[in-house]
XYZ file of C-alpha atoms in Angstrom:
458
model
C -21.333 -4.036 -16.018
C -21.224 -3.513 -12.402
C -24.268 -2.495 -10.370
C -24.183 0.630 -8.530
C -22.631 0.148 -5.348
C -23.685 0.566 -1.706
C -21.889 3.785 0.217
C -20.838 4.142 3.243
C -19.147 6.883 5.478
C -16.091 6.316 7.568
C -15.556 9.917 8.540
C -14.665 13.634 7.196
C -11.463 13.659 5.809
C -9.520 16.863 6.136
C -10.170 20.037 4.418
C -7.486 22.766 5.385
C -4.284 21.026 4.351
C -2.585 21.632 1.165
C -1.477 17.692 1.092
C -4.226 15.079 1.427
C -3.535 12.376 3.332
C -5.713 9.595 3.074
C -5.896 7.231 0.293
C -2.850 6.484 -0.670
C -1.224 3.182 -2.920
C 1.321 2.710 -0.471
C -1.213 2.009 2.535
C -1.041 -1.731 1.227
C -4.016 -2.512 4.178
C -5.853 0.172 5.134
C -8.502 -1.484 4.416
C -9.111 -5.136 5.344
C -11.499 -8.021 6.226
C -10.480 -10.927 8.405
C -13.254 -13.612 9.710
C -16.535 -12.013 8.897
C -15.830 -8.390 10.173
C -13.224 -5.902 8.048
C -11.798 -2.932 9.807
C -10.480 0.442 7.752
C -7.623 3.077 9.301
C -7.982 6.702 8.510
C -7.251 10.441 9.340
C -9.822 12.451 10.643
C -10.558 15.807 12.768
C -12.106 15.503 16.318
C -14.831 17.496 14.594
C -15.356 20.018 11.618
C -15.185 23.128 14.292
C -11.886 21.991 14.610
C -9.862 21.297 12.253
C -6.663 20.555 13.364
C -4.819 18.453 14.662
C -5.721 15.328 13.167
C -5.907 11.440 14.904
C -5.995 8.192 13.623
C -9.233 6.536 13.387
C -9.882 2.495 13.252
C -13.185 1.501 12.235
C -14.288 -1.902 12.402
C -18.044 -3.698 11.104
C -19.430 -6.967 10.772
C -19.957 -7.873 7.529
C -22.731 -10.976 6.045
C -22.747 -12.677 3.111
C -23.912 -9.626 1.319
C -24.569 -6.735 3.060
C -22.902 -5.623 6.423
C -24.797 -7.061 9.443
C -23.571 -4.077 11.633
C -22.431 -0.092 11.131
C -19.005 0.790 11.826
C -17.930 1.386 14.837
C -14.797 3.803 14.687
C -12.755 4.155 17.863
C -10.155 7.494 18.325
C -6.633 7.524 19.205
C -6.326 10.597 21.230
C -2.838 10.495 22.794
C -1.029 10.908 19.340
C -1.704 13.963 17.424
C -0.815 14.168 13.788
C 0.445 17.503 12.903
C 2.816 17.383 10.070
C 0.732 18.690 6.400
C 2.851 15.814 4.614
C 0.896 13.085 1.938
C 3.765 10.383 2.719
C 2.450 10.550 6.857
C -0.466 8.086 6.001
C -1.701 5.255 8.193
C -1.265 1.728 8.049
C -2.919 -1.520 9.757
C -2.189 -5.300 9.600
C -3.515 -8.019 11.139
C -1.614 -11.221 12.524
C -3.907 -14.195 11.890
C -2.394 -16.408 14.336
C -3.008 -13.750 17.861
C -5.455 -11.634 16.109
C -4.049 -8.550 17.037
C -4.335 -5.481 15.465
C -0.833 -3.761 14.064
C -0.503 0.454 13.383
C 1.843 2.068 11.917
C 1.632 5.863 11.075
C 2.663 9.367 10.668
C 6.413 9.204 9.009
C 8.524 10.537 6.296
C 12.048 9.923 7.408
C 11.049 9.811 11.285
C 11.646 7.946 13.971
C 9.164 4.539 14.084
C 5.620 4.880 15.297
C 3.911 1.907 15.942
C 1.352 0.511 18.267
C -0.871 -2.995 18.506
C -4.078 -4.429 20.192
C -4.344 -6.744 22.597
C -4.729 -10.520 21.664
C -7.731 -11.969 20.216
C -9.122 -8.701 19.726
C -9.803 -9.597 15.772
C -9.879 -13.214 16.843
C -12.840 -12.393 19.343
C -14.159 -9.520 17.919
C -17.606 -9.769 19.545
C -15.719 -10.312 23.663
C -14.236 -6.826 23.326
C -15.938 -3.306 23.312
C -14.414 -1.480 20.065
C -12.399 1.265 22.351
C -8.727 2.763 22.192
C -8.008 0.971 25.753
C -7.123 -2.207 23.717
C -4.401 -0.278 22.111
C -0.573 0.412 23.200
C 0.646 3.954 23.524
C 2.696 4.656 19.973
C 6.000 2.946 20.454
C 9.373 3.619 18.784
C 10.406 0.172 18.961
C 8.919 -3.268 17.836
C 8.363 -5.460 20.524
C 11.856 -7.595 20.963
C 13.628 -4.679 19.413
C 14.852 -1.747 20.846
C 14.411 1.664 19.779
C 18.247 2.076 19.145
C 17.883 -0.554 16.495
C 19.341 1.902 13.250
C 16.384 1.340 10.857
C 14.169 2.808 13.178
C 15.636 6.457 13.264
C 14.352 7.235 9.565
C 11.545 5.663 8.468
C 9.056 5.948 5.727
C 6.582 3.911 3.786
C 6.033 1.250 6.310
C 3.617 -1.773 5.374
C 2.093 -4.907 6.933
C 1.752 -8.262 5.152
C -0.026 -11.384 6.505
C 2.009 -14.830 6.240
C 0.421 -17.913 7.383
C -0.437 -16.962 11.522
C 2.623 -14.660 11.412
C 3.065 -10.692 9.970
C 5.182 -9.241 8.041
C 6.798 -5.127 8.704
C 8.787 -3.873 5.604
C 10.151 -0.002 6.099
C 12.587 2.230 4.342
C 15.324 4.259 5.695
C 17.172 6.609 4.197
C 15.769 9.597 1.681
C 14.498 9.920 -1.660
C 16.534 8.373 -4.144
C 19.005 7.175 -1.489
C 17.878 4.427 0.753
C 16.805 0.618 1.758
C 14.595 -1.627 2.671
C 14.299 -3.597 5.756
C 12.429 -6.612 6.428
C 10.648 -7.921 10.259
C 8.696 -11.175 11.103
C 6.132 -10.671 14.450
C 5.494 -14.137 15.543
C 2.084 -14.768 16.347
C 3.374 -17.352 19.304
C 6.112 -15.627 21.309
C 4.475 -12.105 20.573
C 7.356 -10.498 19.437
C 9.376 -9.277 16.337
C 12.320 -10.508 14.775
C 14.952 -8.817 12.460
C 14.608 -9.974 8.483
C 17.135 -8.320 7.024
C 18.196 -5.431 5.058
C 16.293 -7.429 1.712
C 16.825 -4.197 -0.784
C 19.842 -2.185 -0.799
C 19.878 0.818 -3.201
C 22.927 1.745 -4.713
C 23.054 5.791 -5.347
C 19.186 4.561 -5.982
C 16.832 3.307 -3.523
C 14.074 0.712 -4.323
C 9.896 1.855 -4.304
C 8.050 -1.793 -3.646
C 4.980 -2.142 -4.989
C 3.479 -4.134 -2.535
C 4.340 -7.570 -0.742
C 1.907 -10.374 -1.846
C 1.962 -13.577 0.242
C 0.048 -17.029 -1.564
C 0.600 -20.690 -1.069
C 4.320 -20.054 0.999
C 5.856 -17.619 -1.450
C 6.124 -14.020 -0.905
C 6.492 -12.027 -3.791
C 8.247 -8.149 -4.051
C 8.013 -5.869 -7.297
C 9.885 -2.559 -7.341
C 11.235 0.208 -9.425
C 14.500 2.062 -8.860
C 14.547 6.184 -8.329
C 18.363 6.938 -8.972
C 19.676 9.825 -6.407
C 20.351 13.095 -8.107
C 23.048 15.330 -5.754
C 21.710 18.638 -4.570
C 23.491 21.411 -2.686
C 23.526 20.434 1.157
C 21.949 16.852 0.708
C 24.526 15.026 2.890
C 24.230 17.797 5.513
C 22.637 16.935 9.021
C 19.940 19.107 8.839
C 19.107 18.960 5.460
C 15.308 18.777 4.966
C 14.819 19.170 1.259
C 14.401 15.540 0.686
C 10.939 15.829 2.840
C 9.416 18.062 0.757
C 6.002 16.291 -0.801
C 8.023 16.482 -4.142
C 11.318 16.758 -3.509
C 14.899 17.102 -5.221
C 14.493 13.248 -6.362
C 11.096 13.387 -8.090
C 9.708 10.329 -9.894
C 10.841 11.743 -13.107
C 14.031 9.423 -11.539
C 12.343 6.373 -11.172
C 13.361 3.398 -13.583
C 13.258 -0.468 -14.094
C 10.767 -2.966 -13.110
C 12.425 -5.623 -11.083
C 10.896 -8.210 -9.295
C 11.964 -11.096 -7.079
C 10.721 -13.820 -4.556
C 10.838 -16.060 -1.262
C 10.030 -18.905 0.217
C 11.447 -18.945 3.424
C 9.508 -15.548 4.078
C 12.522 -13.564 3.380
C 15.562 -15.839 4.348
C 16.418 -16.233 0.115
C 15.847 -14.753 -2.371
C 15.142 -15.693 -5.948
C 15.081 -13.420 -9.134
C 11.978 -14.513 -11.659
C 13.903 -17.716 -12.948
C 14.390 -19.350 -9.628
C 17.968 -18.423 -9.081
C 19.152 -17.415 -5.666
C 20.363 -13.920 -5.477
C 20.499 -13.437 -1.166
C 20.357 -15.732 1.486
C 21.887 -15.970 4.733
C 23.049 -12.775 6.284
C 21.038 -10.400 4.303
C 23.252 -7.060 5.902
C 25.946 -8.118 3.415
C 23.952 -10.813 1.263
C 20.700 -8.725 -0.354
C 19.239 -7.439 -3.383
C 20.558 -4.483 -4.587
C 20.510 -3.022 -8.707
C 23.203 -4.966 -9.871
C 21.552 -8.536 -9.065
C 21.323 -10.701 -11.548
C 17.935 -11.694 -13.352
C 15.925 -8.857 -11.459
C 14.710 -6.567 -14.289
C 11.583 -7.369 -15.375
C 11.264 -4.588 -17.637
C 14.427 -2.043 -18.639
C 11.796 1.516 -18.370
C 14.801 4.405 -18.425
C 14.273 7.591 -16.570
C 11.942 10.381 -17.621
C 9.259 7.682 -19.102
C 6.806 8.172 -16.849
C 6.952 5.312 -14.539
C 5.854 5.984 -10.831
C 6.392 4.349 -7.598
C 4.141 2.041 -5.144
C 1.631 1.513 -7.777
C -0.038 -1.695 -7.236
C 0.802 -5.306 -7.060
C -0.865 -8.629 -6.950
C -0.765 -12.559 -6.939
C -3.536 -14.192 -8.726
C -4.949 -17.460 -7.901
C -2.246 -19.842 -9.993
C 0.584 -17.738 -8.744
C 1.059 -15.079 -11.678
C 2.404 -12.012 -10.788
C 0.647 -8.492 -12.276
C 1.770 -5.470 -11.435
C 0.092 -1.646 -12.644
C 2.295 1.136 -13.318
C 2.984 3.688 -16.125
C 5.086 4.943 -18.710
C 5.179 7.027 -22.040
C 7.157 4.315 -23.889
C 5.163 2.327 -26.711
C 4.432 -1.298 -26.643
C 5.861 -3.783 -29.532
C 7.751 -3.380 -32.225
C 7.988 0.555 -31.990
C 9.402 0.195 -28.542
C 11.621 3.306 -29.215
C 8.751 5.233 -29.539
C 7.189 8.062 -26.901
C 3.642 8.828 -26.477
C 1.383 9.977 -24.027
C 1.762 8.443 -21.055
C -0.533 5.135 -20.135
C -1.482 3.144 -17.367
C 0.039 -0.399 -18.345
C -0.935 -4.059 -17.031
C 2.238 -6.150 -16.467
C 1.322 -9.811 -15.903
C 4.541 -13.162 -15.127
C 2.879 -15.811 -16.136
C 3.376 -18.765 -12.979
C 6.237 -20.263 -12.252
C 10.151 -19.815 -13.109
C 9.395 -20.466 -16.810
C 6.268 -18.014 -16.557
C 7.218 -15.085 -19.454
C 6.596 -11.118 -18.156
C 4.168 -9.557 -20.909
C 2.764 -5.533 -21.345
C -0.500 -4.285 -21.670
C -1.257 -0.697 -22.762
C -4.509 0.436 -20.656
C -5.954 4.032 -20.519
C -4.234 7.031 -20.743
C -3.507 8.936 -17.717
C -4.787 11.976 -16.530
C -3.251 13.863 -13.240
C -1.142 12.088 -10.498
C -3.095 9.310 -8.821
C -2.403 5.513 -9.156
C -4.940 2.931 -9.529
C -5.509 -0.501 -7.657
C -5.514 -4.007 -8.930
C -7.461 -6.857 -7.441
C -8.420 -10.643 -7.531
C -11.885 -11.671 -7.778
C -12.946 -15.092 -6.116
C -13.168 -15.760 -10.201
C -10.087 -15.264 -10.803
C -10.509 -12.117 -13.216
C -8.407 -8.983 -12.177
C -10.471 -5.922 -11.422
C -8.201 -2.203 -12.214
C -9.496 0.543 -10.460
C -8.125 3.730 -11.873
C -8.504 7.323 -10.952
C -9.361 10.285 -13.047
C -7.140 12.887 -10.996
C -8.345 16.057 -12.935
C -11.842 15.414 -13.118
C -12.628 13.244 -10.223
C -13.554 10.345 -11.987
C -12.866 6.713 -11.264
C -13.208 3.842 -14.093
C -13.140 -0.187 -12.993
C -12.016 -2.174 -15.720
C -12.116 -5.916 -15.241
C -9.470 -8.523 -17.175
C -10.527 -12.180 -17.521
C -8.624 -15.334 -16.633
C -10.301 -16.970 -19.650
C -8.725 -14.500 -22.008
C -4.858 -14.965 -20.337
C -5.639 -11.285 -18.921
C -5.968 -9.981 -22.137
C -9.443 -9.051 -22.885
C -10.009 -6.134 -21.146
C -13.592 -4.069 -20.426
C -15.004 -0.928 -18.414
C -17.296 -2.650 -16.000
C -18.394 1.019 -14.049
C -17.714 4.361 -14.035
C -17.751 7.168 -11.393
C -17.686 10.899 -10.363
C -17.403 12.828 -7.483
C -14.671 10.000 -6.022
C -10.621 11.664 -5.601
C -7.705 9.967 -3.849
C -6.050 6.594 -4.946
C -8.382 3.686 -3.979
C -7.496 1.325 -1.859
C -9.417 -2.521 -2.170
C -9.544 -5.146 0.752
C -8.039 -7.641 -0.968
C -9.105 -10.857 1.414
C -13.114 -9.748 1.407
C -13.413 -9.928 -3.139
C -11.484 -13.058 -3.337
C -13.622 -14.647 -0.557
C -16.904 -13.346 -0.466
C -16.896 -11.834 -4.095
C -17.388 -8.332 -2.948
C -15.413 -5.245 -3.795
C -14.824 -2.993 -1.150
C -13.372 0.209 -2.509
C -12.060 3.223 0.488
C -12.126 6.172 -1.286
C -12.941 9.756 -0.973
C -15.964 11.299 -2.487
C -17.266 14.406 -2.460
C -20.098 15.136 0.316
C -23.450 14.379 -0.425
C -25.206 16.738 -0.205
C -22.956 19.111 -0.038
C -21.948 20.740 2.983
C -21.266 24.569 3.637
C -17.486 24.116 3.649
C -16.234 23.966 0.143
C -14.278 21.067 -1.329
C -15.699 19.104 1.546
C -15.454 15.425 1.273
C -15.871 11.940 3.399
C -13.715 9.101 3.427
C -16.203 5.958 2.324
C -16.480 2.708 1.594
C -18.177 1.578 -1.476
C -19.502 -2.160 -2.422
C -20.089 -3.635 -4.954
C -21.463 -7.523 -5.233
C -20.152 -9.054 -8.153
């Protein structure tokens, strides 16, 4: 079992919206350790008296080898205001190892880009610069080297950042619900600047959810499921909105497949799970799209449950695992429906590694869970209790193939979709879980809660 863990507060996280909007799966990096200090990106009020609008928030501490050598400092971006009551608007942060600067991106659901980044050496040099907004850009529609009339910027959700060697990766979709693609950008830690991937995952009357991008040893690996469009009344129209609802026409009830695929050329080729090239070159008319061969790691039809942007991993040998759902049984009664579980999908290494299925938990309410690498090697899966506010840790071990599976710690009072920094548990074997939890003690506002950070030292 785990010991309890130490708790910390980033800052209030809103109380009079009807959507939340921190803690999400798809903010692959919101939190994230790089050389001894880990920084966290949030949504908070300039203070409880007033409540709106809201601005994003960067915190940043020193850590030890055990417990943080400094509080966090959390710095306020001002100029940008963040208005729209929408749960896809999160924020996200990467960090390029090579210039150490600091990459946001934030407040979209089929908008134009909004992006800004540090100066140089700012996570490099943490200790030369005072932790204020001046080492910040303004929010840019553009990526530096690309202009803001650059198409994939016009309509953009779900943005992430991936480090790759010294370099960054910037994925984004474009398009709506159920009809859209993904787009692929390199910043170069040298020149500064950005270049233009590719269009890597084309949806056809479909678009693709990733679960994550994973980077290890020179391969970058992509897992995704499919939401097929369903036509509506008015959806081609110009000012139709009904796609940016927080559930809209195309709900996840759509959603189908796991497919995975991978690069090593940081998104030049691509290779389906057997090693066979499926896009290279000229990815605007050479990319992944539904009909590629080998992609479909698992055929999950429509209605089973499965959800989008769970959570993705690479463990230490290379294995792929991925955590999603779905109300279809496991083995030889695969025609089966039950409740719906949380289930642990694990490629074994390599182009000859086999895909298996684990049935976990069941699940109860809406939010996804986290998986994670320990320095060990085990896989930690962190997953929510939506109804009750609840949050259970279960931990897999390498020695048992992933198989063996245990409850290491239990919690209440904890809500949202937990997001782990990834780099701080596989190097300094601590689990850093940003959360929100219910105030303690409780204030006068009801429903009040904090965003935090909890630790736990395995």
């Amino acid at each position: 079992m785990l010991l309890d863990p130490t708790y910390t507060v980033l800052g209030p996280d809103p109380t009079n919206r009807k959507c939340r909007i921190n803690c999400y799966a798809f903010q692959q990096d919101a939190i994230v350790s790089f050389q001894g200090w880990q920084y966290a990106a949030f949504y908070s009020p300039l203070h409880e008296e007033a409540p709106e609008p809201l601005y994003v928030h960067v915190a940043r501490r020193q850590l030890g080898l055990k417990a943080p050598q400094r509080d966090w400092e959390v710095l306020l971006l001002m100029d940008y205001p963040q208005t729209v009551d929408d749960g896809h608007n999160t924020v996200q942060l990467g960090i390029s190892p090579g210039d150490g600067t600091i990459h946001l991106s934030y407040d979209h659901h089929c908008d134009v880009l909004r992006y800004r980044y540090s100066c140089r050496n700012l996570a490099l040099k943490p200790t030369k610069f005072s932790w204020t907004s001046s080492n910040f850009t303004t929010t840019h529609d553009y990526l530096p080297n690309l202009p803001a009339s650059h198409k994939p910027f016009h309509y953009v959700t779900y943005p992430r950042f991936c480090a790759a060697d010294s370099d960054l990766l910037f994925t984004l979709r474009d398009g709506k619900a159920g009809l859209g693609n993904d787009h692929l950008y390199l910043y170069s830690s040298a020149s500064g600047h950005y270049s233009y991937m590719g269009q890597h995952l084309t949806g056809i009357q479909s678009n693709p959810y990733i679960h994550g991008l994973s980077y290890r040893s020179g391969r970058l690996h992509l897992t995704w499921v499919y939401r097929g469009f369903v036509h509506y009344d008015g959806w081609d129209a110009p000012a139709d909105t009904k796609h940016k609802q927080q559930a809209g026409p195309n709900g996840a009830e759509n959603n189908h497949d796991m497919c995975y695929s991978y690069s090593d050329d940081l998104g030049k080729t691509w290779k389906n799970g057997r090693g066979k090239v499926i896009a290279s070159g000229d990815l605007e008319t050479a990319t992944i799209d539904n009909n590629s061969d080998g992609i479909v790691a698992f055929r999950i039809t429509k209605g089973s449950g499965l959800t989008n942007q769970e959570s993705q991993v690479v463990d230490l040998e290379g294995g792929v695992h991925v955590l999603n759902r779905s109300s279809l049984s496991v083995g030889p009664a695969a025609d089966t429906v039950e409740a719906v579980h949380w289930k642990h999908y694990y490629k074994a290494p390599g182009d000859n590694g086999d895909w298996i299925e684990r049935r976990l938990r069941p699940v109860y309410g809406a939010a996804r869970g986290r998986l994670a690498i320990a320095k060990t090697g085990d896989i930690f899966i962190i997953l929510p209790d939506a109804e009750k506010g609840h949050m259970y840790i279960e931990k897999a071990t390498i020695s048992s193939g992933f198989a063996a599976h245990e409850v290491v710690w239990f919690g209440e009072g904890l809500w949202g979709e937990p997001l782990v920094d990834l780099a701080r548990l596989e190097n300094d074997n601590i689990l850093s879980l940003m959360v929100l939890a219910d105030t303690k003690p409780p204030t006068q506002q009801s429903g009040s809660r904090n965003v935090v950070v909890l630790d736990f030292e395995l």
